[in-house]
Tab-separated table of C-alpha atoms and ligand atoms in Angstrom:
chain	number	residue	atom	x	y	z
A	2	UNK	CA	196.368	132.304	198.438
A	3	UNK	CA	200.138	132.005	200.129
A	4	UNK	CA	199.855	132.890	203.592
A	5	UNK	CA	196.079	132.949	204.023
A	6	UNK	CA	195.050	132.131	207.597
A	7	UNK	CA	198.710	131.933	208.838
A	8	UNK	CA	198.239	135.105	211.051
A	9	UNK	CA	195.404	133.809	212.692
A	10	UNK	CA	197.169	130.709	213.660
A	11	UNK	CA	200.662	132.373	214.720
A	12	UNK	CA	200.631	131.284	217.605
A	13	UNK	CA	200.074	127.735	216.964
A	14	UNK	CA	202.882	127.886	214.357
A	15	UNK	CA	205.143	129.496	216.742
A	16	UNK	CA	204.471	126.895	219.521
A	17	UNK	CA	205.226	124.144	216.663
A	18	UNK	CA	208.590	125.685	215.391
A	19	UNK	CA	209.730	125.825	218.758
A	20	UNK	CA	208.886	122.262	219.362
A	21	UNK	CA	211.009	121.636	215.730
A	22	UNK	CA	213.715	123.746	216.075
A	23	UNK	CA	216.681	120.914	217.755
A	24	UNK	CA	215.655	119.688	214.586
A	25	UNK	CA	218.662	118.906	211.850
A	26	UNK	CA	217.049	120.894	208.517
A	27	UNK	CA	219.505	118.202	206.569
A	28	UNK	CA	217.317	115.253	207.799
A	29	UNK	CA	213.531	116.999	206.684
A	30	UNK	CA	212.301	115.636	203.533
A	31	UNK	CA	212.341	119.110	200.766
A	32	UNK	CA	208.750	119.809	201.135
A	33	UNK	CA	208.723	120.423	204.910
A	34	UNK	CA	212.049	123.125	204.587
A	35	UNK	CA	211.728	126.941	203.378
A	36	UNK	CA	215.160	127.296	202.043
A	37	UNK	CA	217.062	130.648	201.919
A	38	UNK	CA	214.335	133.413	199.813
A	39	UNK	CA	216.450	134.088	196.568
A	40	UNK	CA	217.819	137.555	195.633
A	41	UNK	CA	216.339	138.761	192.539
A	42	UNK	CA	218.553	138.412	189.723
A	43	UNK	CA	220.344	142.030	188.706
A	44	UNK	CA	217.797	143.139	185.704
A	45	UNK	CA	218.857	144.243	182.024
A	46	UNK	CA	216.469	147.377	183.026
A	47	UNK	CA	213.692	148.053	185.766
A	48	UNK	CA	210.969	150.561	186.115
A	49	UNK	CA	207.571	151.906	187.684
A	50	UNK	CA	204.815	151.986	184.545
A	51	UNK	CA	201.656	154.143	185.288
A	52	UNK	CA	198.851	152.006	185.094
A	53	UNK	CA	195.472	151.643	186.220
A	54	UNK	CA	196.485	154.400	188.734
A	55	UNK	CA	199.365	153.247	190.359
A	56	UNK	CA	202.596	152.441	189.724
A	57	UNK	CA	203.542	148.972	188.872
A	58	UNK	CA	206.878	147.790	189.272
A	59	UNK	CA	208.697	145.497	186.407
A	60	UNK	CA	212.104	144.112	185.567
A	61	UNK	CA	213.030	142.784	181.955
A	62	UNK	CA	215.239	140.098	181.377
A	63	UNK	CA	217.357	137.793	178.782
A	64	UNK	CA	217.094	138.978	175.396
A	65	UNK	CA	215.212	142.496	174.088
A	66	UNK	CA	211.484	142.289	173.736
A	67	UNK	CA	210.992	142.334	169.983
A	68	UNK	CA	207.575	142.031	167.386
A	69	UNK	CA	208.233	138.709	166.847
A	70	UNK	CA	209.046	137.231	170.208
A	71	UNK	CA	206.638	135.875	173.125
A	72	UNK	CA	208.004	136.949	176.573
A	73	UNK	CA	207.520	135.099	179.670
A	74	UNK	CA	205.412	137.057	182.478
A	75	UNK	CA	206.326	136.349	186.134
A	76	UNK	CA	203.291	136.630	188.475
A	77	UNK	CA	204.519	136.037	191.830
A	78	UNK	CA	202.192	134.593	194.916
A	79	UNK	CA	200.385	136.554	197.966
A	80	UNK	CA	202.846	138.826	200.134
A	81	UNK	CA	205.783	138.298	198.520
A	82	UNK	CA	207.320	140.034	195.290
A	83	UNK	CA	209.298	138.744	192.235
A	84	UNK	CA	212.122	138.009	194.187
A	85	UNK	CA	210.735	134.211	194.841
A	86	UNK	CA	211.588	133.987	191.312
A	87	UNK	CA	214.915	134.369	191.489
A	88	UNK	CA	215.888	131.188	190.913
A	89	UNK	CA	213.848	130.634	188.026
A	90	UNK	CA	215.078	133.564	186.169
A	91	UNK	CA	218.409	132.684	185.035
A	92	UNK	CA	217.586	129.654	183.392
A	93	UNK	CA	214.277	131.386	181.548
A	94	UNK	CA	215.803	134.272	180.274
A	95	UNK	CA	218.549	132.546	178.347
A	96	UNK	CA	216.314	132.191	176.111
A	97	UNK	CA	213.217	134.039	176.645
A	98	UNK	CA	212.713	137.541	177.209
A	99	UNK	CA	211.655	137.637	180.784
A	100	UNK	CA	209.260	139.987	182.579
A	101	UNK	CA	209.062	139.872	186.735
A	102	UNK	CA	206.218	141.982	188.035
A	103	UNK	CA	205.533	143.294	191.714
A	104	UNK	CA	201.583	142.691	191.894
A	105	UNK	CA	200.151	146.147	193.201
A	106	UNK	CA	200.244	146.682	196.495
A	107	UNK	CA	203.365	143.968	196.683
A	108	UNK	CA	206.736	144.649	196.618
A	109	UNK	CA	208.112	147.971	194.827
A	110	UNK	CA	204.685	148.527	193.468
A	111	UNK	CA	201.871	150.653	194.649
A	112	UNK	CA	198.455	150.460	196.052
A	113	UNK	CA	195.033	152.492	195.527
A	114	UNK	CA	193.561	151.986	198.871
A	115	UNK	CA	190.672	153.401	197.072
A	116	UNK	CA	189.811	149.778	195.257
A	117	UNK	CA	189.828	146.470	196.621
A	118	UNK	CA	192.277	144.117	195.723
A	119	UNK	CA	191.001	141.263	193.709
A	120	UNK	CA	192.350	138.528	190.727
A	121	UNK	CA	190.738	140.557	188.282
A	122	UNK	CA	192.185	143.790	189.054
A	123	UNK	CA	195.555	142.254	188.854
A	124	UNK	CA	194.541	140.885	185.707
A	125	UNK	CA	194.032	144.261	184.529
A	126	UNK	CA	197.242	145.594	185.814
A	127	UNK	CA	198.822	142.801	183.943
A	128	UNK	CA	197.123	143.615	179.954
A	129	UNK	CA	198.112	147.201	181.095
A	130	UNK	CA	201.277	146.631	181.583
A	131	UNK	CA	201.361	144.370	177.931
A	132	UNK	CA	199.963	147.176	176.141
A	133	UNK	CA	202.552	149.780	177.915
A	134	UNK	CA	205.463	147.427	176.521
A	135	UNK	CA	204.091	146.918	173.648
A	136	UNK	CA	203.617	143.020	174.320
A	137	UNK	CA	201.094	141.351	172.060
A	138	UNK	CA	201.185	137.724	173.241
A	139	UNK	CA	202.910	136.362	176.195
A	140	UNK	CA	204.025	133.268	178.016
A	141	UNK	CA	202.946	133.488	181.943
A	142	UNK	CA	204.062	131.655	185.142
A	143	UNK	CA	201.992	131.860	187.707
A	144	UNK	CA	202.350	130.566	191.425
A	145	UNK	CA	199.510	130.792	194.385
A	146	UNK	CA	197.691	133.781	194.391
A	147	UNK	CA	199.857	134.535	190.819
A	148	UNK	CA	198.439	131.252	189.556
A	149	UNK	CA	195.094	132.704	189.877
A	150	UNK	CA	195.595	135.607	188.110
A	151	UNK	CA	197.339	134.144	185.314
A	152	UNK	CA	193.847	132.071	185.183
A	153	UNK	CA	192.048	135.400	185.083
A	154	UNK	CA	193.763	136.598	182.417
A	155	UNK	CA	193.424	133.435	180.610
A	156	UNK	CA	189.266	133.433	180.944
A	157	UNK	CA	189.734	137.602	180.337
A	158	UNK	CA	192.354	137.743	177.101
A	159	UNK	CA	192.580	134.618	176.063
A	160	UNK	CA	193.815	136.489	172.588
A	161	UNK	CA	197.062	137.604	175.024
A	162	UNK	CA	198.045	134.421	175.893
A	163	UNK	CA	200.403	131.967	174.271
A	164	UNK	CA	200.062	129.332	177.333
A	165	UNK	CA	200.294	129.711	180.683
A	166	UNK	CA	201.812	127.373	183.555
A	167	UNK	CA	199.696	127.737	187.242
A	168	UNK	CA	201.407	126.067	190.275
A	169	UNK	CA	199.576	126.242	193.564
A	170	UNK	CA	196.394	127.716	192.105
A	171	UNK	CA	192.407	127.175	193.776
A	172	UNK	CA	188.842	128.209	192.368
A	173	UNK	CA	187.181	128.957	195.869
A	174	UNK	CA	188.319	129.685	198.929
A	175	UNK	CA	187.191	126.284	200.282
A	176	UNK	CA	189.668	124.902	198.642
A	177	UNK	CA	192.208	126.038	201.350
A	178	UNK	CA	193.633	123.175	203.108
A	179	UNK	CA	193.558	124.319	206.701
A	180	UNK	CA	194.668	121.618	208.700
A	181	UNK	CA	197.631	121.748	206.058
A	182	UNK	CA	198.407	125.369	206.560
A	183	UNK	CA	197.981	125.385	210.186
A	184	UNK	CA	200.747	122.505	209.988
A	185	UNK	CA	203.189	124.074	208.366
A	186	UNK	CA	206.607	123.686	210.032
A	187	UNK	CA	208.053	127.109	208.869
A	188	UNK	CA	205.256	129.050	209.125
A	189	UNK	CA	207.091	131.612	211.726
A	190	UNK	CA	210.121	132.250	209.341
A	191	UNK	CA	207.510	132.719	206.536
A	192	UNK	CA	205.438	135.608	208.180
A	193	UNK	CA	208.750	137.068	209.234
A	194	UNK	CA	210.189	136.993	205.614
A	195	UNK	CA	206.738	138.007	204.144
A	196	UNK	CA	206.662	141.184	206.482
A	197	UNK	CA	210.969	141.765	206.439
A	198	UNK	CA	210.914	142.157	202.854
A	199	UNK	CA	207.797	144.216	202.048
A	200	UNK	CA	209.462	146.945	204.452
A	201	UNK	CA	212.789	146.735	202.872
A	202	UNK	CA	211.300	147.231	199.183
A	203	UNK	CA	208.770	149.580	200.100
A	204	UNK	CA	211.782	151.185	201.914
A	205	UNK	CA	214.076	150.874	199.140
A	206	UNK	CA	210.992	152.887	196.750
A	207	UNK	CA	210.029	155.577	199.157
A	208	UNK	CA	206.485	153.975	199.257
A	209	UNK	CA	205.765	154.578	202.955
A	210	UNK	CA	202.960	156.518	204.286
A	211	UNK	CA	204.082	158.595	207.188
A	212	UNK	CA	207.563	156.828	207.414
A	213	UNK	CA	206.074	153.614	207.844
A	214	UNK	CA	205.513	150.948	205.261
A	215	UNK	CA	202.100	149.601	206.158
A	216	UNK	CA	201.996	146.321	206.720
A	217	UNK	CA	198.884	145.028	208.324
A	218	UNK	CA	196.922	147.316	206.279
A	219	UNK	CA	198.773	145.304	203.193
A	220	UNK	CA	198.007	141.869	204.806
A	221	UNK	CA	194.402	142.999	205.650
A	222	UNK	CA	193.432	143.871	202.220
A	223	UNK	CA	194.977	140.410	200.540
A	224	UNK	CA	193.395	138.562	202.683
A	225	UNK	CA	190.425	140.116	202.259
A	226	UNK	CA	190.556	139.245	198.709
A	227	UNK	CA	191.716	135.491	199.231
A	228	UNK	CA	188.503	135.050	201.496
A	229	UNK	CA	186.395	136.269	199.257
A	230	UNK	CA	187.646	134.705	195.870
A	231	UNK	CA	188.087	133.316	193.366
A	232	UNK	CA	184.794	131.908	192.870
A	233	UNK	CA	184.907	129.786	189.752
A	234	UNK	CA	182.457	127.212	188.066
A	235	UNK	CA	183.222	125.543	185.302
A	236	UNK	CA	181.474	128.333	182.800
A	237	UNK	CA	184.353	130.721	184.068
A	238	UNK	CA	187.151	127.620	182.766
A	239	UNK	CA	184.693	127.490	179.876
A	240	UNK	CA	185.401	130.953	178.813
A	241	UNK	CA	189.167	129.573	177.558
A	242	UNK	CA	189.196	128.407	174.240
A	243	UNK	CA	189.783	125.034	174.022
A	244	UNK	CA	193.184	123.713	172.112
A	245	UNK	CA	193.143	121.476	169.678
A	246	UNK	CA	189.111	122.533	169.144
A	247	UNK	CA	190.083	125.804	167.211
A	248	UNK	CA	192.271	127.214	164.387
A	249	UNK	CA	195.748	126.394	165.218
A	250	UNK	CA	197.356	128.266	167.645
A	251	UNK	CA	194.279	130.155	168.670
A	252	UNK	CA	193.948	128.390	172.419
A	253	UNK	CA	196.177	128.914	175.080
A	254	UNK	CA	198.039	125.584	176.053
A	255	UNK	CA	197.085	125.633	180.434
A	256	UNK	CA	199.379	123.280	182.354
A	257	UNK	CA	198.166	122.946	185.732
A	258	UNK	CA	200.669	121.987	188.339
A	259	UNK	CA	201.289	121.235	191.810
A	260	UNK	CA	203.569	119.887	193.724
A	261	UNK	CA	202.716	115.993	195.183
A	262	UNK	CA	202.905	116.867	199.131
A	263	UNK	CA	200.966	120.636	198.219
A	264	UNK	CA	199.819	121.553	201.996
A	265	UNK	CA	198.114	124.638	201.454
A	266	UNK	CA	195.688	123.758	198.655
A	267	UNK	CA	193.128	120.444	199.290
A	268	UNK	CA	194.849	117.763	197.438
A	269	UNK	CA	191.558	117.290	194.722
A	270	UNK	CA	192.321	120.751	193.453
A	271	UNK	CA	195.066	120.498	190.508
A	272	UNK	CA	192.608	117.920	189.040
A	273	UNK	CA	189.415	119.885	189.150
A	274	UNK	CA	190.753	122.873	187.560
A	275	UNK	CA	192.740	120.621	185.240
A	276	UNK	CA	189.145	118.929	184.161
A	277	UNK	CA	187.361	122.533	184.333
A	278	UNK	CA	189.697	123.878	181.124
A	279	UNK	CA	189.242	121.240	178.589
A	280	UNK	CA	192.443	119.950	176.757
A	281	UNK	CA	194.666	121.485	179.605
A	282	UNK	CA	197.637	119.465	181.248
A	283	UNK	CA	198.312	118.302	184.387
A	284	UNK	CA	201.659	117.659	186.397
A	285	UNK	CA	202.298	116.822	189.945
A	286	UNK	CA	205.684	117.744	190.680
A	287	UNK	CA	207.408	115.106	193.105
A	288	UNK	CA	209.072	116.255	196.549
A	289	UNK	CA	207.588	119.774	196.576
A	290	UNK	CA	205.180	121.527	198.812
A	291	UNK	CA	203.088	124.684	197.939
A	292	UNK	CA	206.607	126.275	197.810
A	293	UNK	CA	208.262	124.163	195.428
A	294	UNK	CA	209.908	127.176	193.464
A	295	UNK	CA	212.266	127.393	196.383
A	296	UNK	CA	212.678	123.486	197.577
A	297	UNK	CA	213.470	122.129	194.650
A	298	UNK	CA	214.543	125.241	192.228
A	299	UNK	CA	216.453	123.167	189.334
A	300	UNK	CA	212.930	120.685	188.788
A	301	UNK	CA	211.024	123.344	188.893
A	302	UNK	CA	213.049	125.195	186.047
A	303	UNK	CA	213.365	122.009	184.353
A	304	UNK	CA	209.608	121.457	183.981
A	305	UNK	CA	208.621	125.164	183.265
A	306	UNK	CA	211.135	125.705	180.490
A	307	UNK	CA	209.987	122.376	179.069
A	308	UNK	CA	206.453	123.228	179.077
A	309	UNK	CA	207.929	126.938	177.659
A	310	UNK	CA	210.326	125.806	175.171
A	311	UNK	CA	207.495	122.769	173.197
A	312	UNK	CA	206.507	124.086	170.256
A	313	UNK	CA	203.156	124.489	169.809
B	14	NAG	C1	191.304	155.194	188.128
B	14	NAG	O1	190.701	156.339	188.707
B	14	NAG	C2	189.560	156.813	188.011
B	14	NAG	C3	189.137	158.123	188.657
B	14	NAG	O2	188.950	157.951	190.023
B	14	NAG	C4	188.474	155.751	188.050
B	14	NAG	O3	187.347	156.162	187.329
B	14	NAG	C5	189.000	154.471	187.425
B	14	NAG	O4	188.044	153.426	187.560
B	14	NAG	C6	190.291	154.038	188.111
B	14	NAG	N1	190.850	152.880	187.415
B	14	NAG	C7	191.186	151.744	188.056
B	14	NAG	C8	191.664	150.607	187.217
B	14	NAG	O5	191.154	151.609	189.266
B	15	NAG	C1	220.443	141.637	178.917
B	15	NAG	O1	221.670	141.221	179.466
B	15	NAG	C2	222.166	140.012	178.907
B	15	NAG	C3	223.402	139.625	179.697
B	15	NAG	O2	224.272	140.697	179.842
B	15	NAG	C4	222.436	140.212	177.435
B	15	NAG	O3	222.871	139.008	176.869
B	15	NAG	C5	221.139	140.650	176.767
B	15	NAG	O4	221.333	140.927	175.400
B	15	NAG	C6	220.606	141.894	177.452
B	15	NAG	N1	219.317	142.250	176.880
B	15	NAG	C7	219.030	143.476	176.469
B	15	NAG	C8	217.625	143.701	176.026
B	15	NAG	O5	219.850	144.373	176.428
């Protein structure tokens, strides 16, 4: 859910970066910063796979995808692309075969105005794209609105994934923390990046319609799906096979984190989803807001390839 709301409240959060901005950045605490957006690391190969009627953008990484490997899927949050990965990449694929994917509609991918936009659409895309690569099993990261659609996928093909680590993720839209987003410091530069970028690589692709990369048509249709989902109980979670319950290696491991000062998600949420998929795990990651990936890049790395590199 990344973003959701912050365009109704711009002018709040322009008022309040204003008010912040004699501020020294080296005195703020890592949670309340939005370092530098990362490049995206230069790929072993890239392409556009036709799927589901579009065109879904992905980059490989690290080693070549092979029968007997697992590769590591990349599912990036709401309004951004696989760039905000970039510094998690190098230290993944050293070992792993790494996959970054632009969710339709984001980044170099493209949209089918045609459908709405929803988790498990992008779930969809996702399997598609497996099966197009040939990918039996993978490994997925997910973060914000890519933290619920690794979930999908989980409660969809459990049979496709090996585990799967969620960071930022919600069940309901009532779980957005909106005192906590409407707070948010760097909430200005964030729009700004979010809408920069998504011209520049729908520039970069030729995706424009009429000259014009679209942008509050994009914004409009993800945050029509973050309003409107996900809506899970506890028989969606229950639709994961539970580890440790059945044959040996048959359950995805789930590790559900978030970072300790998360502003963006209501702080019960990590705990609820982590007691909705039974025999999951559950780490609060200390110093790090709902955009820990970027404040504090080398724990981050450090606790996903852990979680990656455990054998199971
Ligand atoms: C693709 O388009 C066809 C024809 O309009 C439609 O039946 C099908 O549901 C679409 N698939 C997806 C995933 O949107
Ligand atoms: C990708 O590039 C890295 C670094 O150059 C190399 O070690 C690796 O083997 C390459 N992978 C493939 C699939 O070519």
């Amino acid at each position: 859910m990344l973003g959701l709301l912050i365009h109704t409240s711009i002018l709040f959060l322009l008022t309040l970066s204003a008010m912040t901005t004699n501020t020294s950045s080296t005195n703020l605490p890592p949670w309340l910063t939005l370092p530098a957006t990362p490049s995206l690391p230069t790929p072993n190969s890239s392409a556009h796979a036709p799927i589901n009627n579009i065109s879904l953008w992905h980059a490989l990484y690290g080693p070549p995808l092979t029968e007997n490997t697992i590769p590591i899927i990349l599912l990036h949050g709401g309004k951004i692309s696989s760039r905000w990965y970039g510094h998690l990449i190098p230290s993944l694929s050293t070992t792993f075969p790494v996959i970054a994917i632009d969710t339709r509609a984001h980044g170099r991918s493209s949209d089918d105005p045609s459908v709405d936009l929803s988790y498990a659409l992008f779930a969809q895309d996702t399997i598609a794209l497996m099966d197009y690569l040939g990918i039996r099993q993978a490994r997925f990261v997910g973060w914000s609105d890519g933290a619920n659609t690794a979930l999908q996928i989980t409660m969809d093909h459990p049979e496709r994934v090996d585990r799967v680590f969620v960071y930022g993720a919600n069940y309901s839209p009532d779980n957005v923390n909106l005192p906590g987003l409407q707070g948010i410091s760097f909430g200005a530069d964030l729009v700004d990046r979010e809408r920069s970028q998504y011209e520049e690589l729908k520039r970069d692709v030729g995706l424009q319609a009429g000259g014009q990369a679209d942008w509050e048509g994009f914004v409009a249709r993800v945050e029509a799906m973050q309003a409107g989902e996900p809506r899970w109980t506890g028989e969606d979670f229950g639709r994961i096979p539970v580890l440790y319950e059945v044959g040996d290696g048959d359950a995805p491991v789930v590790l559900v984190a978030a970072g300790d000062h998360e502003e963006a998600i209501l702080p019960h949420v990590p705990g609820r989803i982590h007691g909705m998929i039974a025999n999951s795990q559950l780490a609060i990651l200390p110093g790090m807001s709902h955009f820990g990936p970027l404040q504090d890049p080398e724990m981050f790395a450090a606790v996903v390839t852990a979680f990656m590199s455990r054998p199971r």
